[in-house]
mmCIF file of C-alpha atoms in Angstrom:
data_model
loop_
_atom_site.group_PDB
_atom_site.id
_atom_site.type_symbol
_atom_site.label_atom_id
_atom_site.label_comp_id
_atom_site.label_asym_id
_atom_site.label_seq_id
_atom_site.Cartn_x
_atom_site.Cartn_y
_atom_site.Cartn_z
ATOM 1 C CA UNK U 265 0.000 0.000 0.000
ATOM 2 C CA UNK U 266 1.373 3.554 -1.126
ATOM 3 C CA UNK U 267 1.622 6.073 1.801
ATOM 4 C CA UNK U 268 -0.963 8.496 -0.258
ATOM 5 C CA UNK U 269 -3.338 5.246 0.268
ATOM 6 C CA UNK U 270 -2.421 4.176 3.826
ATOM 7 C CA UNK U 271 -2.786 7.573 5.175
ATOM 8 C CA UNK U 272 -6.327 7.867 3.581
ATOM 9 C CA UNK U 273 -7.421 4.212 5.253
ATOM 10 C CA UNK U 274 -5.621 5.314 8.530
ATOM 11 C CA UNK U 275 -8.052 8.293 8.674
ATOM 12 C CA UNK U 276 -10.880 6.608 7.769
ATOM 13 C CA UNK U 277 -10.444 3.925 10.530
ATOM 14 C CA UNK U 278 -9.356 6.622 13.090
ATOM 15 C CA UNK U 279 -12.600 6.821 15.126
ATOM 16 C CA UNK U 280 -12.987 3.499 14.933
ATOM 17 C CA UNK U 281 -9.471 2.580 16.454
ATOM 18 C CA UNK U 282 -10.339 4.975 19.764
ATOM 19 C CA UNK U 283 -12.871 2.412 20.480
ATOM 20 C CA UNK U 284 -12.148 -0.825 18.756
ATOM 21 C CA UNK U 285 -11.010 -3.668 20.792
ATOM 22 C CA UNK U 286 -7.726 -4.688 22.317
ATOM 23 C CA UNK U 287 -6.354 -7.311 21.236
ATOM 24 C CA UNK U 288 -4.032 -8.442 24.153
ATOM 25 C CA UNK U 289 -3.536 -7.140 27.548
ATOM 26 C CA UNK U 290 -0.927 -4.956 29.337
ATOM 27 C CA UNK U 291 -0.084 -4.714 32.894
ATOM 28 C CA UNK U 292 1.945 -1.133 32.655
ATOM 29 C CA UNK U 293 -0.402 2.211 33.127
ATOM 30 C CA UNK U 294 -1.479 4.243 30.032
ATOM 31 C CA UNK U 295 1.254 5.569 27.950
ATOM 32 C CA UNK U 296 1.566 9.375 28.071
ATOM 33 C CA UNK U 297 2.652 10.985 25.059
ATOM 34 C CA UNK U 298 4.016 14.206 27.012
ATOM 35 C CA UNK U 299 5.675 15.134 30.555
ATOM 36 C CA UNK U 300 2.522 16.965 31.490
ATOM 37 C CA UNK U 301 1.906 14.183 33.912
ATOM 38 C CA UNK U 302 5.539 13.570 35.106
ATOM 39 C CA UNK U 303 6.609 13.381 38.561
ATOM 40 C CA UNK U 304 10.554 13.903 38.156
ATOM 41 C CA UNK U 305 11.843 16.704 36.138
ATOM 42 C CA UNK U 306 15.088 14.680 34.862
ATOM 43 C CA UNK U 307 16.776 11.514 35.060
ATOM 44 C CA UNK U 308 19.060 12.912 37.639
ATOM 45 C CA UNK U 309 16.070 14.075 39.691
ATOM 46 C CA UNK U 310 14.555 10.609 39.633
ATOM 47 C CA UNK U 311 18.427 8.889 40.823
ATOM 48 C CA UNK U 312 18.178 11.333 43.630
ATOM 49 C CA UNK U 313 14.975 10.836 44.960
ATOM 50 C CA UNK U 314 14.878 7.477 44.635
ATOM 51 C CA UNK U 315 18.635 6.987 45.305
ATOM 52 C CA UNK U 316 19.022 3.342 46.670
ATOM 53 C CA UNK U 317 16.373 1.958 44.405
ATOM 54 C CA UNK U 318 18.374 1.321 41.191
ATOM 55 C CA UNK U 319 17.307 -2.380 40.932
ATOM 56 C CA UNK U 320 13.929 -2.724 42.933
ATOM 57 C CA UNK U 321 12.387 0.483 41.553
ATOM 58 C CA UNK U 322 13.790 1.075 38.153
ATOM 59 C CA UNK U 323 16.991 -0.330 36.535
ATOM 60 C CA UNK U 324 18.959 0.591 33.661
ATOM 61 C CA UNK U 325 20.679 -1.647 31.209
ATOM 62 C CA UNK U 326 23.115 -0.840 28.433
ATOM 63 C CA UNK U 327 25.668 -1.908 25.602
ATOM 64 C CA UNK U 328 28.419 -0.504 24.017
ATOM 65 C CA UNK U 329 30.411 -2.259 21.352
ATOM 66 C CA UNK U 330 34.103 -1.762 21.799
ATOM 67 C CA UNK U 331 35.879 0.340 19.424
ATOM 68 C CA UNK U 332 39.627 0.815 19.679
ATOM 69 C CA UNK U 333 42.010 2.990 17.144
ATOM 70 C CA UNK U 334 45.365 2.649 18.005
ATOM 71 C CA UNK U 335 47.188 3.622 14.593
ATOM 72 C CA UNK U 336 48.035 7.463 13.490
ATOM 73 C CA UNK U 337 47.312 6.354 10.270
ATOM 74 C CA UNK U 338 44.384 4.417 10.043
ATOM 75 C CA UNK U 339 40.892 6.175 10.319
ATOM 76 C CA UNK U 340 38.048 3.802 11.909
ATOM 77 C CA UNK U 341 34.042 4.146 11.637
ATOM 78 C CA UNK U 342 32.145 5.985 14.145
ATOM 79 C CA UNK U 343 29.668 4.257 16.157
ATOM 80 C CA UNK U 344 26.434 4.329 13.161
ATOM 81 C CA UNK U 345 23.557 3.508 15.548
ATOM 82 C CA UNK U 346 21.922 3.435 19.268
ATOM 83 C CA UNK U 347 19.038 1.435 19.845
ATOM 84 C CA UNK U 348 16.904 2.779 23.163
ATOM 85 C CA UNK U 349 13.835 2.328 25.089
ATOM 86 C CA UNK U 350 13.839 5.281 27.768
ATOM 87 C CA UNK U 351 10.481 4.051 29.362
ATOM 88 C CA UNK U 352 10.853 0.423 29.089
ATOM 89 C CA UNK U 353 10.121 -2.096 31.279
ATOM 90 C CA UNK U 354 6.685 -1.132 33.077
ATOM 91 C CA UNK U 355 6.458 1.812 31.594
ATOM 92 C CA UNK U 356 5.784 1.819 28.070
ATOM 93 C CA UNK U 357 4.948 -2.102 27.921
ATOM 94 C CA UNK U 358 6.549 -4.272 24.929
ATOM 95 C CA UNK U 359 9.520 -1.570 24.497
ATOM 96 C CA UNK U 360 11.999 -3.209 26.729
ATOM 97 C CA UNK U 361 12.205 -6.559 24.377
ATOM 98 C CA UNK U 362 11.752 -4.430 21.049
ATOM 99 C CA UNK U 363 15.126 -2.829 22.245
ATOM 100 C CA UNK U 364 16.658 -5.715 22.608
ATOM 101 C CA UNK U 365 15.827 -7.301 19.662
ATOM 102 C CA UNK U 366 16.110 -4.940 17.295
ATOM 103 C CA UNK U 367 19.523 -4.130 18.727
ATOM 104 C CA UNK U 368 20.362 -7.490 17.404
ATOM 105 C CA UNK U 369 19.814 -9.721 20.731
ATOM 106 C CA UNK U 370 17.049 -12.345 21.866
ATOM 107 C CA UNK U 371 15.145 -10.507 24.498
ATOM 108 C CA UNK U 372 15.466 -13.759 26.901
ATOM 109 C CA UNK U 373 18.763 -15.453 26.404
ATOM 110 C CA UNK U 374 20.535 -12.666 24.870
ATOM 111 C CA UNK U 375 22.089 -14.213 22.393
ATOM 112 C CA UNK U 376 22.665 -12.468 19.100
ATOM 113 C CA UNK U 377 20.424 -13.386 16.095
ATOM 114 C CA UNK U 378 21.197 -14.306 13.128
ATOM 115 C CA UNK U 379 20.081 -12.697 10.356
ATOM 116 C CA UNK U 380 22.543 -11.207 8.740
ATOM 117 C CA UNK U 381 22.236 -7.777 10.659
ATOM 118 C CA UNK U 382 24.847 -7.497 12.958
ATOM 119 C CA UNK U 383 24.664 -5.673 16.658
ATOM 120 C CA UNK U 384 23.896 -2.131 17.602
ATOM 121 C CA UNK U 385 24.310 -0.151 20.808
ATOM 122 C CA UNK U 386 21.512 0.037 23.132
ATOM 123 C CA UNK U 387 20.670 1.873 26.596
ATOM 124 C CA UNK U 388 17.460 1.368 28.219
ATOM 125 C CA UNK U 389 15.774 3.028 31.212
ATOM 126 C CA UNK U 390 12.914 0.148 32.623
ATOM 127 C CA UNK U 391 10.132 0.459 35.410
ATOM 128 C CA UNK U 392 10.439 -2.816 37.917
ATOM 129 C CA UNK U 393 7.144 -1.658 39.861
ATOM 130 C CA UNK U 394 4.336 -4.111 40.404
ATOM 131 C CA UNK U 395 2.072 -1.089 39.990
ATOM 132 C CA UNK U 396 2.880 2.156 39.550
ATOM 133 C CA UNK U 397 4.920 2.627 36.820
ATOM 134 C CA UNK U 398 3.935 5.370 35.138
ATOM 135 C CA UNK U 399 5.031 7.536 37.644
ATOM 136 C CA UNK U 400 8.456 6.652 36.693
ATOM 137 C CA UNK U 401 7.924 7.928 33.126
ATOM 138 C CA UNK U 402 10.948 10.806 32.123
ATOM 139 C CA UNK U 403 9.917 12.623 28.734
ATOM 140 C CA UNK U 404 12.569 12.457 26.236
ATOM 141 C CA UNK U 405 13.652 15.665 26.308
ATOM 142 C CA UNK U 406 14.428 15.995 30.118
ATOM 143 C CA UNK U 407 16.490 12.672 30.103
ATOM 144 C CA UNK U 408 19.518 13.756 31.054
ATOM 145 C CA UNK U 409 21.565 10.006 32.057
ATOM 146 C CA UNK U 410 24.789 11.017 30.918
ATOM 147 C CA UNK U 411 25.427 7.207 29.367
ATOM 148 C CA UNK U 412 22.353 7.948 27.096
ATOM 149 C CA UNK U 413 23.474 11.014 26.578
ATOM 150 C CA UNK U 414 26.640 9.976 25.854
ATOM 151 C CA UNK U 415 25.906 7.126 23.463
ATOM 152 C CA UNK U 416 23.388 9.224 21.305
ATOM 153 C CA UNK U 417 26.411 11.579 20.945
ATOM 154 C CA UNK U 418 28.526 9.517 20.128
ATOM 155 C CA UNK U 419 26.432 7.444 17.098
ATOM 156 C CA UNK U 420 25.151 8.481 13.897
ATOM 157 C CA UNK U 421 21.955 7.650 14.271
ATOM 158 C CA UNK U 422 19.538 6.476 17.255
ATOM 159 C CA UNK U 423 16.330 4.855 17.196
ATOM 160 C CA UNK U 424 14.284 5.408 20.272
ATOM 161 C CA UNK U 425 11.342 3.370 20.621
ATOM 162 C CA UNK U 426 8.260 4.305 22.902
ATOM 163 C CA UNK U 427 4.497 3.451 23.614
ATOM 164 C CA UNK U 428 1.395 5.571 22.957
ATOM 165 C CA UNK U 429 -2.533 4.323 22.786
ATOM 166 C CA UNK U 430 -4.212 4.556 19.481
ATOM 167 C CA UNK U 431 -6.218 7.369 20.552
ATOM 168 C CA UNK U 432 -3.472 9.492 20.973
ATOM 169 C CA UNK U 433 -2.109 8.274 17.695
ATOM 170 C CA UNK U 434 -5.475 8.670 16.127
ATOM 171 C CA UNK U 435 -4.637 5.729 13.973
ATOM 172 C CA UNK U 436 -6.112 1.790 13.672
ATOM 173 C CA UNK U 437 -5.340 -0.042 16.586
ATOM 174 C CA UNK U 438 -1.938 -1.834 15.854
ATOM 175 C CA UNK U 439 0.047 0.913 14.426
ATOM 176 C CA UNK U 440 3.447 2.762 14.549
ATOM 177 C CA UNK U 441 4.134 6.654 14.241
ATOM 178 C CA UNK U 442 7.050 7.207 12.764
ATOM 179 C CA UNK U 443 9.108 10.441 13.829
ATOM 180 C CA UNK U 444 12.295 11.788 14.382
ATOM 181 C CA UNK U 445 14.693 14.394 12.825
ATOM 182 C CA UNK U 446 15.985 11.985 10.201
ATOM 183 C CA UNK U 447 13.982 12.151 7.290
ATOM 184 C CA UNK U 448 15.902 9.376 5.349
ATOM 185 C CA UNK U 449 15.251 7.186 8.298
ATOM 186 C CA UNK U 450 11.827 7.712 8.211
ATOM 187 C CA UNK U 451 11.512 6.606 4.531
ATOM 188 C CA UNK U 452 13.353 3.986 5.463
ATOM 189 C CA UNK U 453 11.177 2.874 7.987
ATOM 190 C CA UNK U 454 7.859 3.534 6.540
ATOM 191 C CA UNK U 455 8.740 1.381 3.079
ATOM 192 C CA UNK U 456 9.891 -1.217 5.944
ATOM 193 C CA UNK U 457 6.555 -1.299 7.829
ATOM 194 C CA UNK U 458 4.491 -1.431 4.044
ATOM 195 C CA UNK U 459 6.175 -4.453 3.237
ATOM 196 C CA UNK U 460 6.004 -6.068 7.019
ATOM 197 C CA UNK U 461 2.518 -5.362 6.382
ATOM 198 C CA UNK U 462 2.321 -2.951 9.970
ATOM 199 C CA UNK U 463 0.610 0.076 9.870
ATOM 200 C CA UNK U 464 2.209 3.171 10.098
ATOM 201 C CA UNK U 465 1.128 7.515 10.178
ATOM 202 C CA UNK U 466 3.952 10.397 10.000
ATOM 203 C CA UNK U 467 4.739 12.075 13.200
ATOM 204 C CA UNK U 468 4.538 15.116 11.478
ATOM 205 C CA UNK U 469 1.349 14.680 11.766
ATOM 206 C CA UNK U 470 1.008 14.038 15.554
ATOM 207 C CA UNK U 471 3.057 17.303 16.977
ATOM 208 C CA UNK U 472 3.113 15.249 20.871
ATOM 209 C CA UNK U 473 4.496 11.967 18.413
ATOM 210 C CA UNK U 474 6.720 13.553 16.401
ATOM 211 C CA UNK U 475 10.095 13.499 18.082
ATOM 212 C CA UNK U 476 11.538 16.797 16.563
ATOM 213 C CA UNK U 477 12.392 18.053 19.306
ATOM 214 C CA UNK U 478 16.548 18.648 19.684
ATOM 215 C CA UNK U 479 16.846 18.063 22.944
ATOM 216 C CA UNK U 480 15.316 14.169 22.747
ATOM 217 C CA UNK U 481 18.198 12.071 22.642
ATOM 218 C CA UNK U 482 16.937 10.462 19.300
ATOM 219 C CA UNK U 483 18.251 13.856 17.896
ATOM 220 C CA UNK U 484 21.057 14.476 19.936
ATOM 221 C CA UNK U 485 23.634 11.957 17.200
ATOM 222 C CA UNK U 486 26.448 13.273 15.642
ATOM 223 C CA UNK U 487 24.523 14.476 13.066
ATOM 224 C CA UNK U 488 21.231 15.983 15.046
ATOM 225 C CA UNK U 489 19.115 13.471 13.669
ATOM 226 C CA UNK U 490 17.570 10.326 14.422
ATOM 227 C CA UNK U 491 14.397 8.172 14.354
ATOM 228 C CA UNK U 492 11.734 7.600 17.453
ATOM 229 C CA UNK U 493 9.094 5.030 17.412
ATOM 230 C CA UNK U 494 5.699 4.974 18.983
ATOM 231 C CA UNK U 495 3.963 1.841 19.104
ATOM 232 C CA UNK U 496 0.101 1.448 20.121
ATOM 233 C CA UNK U 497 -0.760 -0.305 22.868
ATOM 234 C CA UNK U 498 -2.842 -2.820 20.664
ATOM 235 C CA UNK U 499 0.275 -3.443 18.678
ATOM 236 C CA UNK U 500 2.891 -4.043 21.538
ATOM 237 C CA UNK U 501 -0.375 -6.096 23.077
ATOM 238 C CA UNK U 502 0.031 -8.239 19.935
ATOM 239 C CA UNK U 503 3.878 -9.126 19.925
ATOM 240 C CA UNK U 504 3.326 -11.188 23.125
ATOM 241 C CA UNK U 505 1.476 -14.325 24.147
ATOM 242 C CA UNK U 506 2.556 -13.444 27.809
ATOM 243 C CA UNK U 507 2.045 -10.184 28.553
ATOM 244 C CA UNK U 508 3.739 -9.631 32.009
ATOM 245 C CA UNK U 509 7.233 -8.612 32.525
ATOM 246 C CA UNK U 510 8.701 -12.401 32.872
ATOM 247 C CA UNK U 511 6.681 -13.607 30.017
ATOM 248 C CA UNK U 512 6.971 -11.192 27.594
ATOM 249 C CA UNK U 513 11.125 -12.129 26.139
ATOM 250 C CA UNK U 514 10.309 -15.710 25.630
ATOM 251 C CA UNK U 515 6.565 -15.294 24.462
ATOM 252 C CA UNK U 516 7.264 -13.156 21.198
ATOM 253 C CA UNK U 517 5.048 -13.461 18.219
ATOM 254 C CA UNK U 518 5.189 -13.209 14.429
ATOM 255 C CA UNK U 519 4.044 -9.195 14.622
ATOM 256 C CA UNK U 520 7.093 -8.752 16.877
ATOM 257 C CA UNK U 521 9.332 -10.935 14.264
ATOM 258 C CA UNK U 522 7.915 -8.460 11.749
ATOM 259 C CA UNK U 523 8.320 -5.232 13.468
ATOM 260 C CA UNK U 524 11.722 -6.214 14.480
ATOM 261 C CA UNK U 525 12.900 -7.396 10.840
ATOM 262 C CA UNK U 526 11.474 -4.070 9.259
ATOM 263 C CA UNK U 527 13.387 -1.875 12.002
ATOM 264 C CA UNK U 528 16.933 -3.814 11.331
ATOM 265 C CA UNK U 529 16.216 -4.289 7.403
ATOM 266 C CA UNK U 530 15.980 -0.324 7.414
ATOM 267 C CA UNK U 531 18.732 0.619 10.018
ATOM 268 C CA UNK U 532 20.964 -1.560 7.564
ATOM 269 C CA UNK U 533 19.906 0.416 4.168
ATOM 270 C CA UNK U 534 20.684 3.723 6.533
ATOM 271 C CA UNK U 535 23.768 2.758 7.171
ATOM 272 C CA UNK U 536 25.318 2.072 3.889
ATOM 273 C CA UNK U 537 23.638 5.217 2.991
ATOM 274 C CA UNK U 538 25.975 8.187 1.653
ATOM 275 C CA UNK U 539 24.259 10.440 4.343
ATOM 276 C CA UNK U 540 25.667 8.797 7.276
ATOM 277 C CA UNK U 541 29.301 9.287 6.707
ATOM 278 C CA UNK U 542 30.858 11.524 8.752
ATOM 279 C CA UNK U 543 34.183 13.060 8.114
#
């Protein structure tokens, strides 16, 4: 389906997606598109209020690939891209695994797949509340960890992936907005999604979706661009057949197979893309 085409069925369907039915169950709060709701101004304000709790409350789990240059006359590659889910966990249900994944790993052993793709980067930020969660949620632009920070500035491109409901995405209910800074990316993406057969609308049309702003560390690469992800509810509902936090790695479905392969498919095309060299 042509994006002229999809965007006209996505509208169509768009009252009918507020109220259609769910299609799996999550155990993490609402997703909030925006920080109007947050408790915690930063990342550093959460660590210091709730300093101590770094593995009961909330945890935070991260990669980096080593990269060594010892020769003056050798150049090597920069880092090309950072996979992250900065309200994983029980936050923003589903996002947690996608990270993983898509960064190249199994979600419950870890191990990297093989399909060709390679391994990325990846920092997460996760919820570990029975209940409660969402009151743990950051927005993108006030994270300040200084290891995300510090891996988005130090990579090409990122790809942050978050949750949202389909109301707020005014979309069907499995569906993806696609935003970010990086416009390539985004085509990318989109022509990914078409032939996985997911659903997809422009964050440019969704201002709270979009992920333009330059201070979200999907933006904050070497070259001030990157991609962010939302997923509906209904769709991260539909990549598990255990929806609670020790189900969901080992329970994934072919709609998380297919999200996954059209994300890595279109980081790959990005990367052997003139626009990502640097220097």
């Amino acid at each position: 389906m042509n994006p002229a085409s999809r965007r006209t069925v996505l509208t169509a369907l768009a009252t009918a997606a507020v109220s259609g039915p769910l299609l799996g169950t999550l155990t993490a709060s609402p997703a909030h598109a925006t920080g109007d709701l947050d408790i915690y101004a930063s990342n550093t304000d959460l660590y210091t209020k709730l300093a101590g709790q770094e593995g009961v409350e909330f945890s935070r789990r991260y990669r980096r690939h080593e990269y060594a240059d010892h020769s003056p006359a050798q150049r090597y590659p920069y880092n090309r891209t950072t996979v992250m889910a900065m309200h994983g966990g029980g936050i923003e249900t589903g996002t947690s695994e996608l990270c993983l994944a898509i960064a190249g790993y199994h979600p419950a052993t870890l191990a990297p797949l093989a399909d060709g793709h390679g391994v990325f980067d990846y920092w997460m930020f996760e919820g570990l509340r029975s209940s409660g969660n969402r009151d743990l949620h950051v927005t993108a632009k006030n994270c300040d960890d200084h290891v995300a920070l510090s891996m988005a500035a130090s990579s090409l491109n990122v790809l942050s992936l978050h949750g949202c409901t389909a109301a707020q995405a005014g979309t069907v209910p499995q569906a993806v907005v696609v935003g970010g800074l990086n416009t390539r990316f985004k085509t990318l993406l989109k022509a990914e999604f078409d032939t996985a057969g997911i659903a997809w609308r422009d964050g440019n049309e969704l201002p709270d979706l979009a992920g333009v702003n330059t201070d979200n560390p999907c933006n904050r690469t070497m070259l001030a661009k990157g991609g962010q992800l939302e997923l509906t509810t209904e769709l991260r509902a539909a990549m598990f057949t255990v929806n609670t936090r020790a189900g969901r790695a080992g329970s994934t479905t072919e709609v998380f197979d297919r999200f996954v392969g059209a994300c890595r498919t279109a980081i790959t095309k990005l990367e052997k893309g003139t626009d990502q060299i640097i220097l």
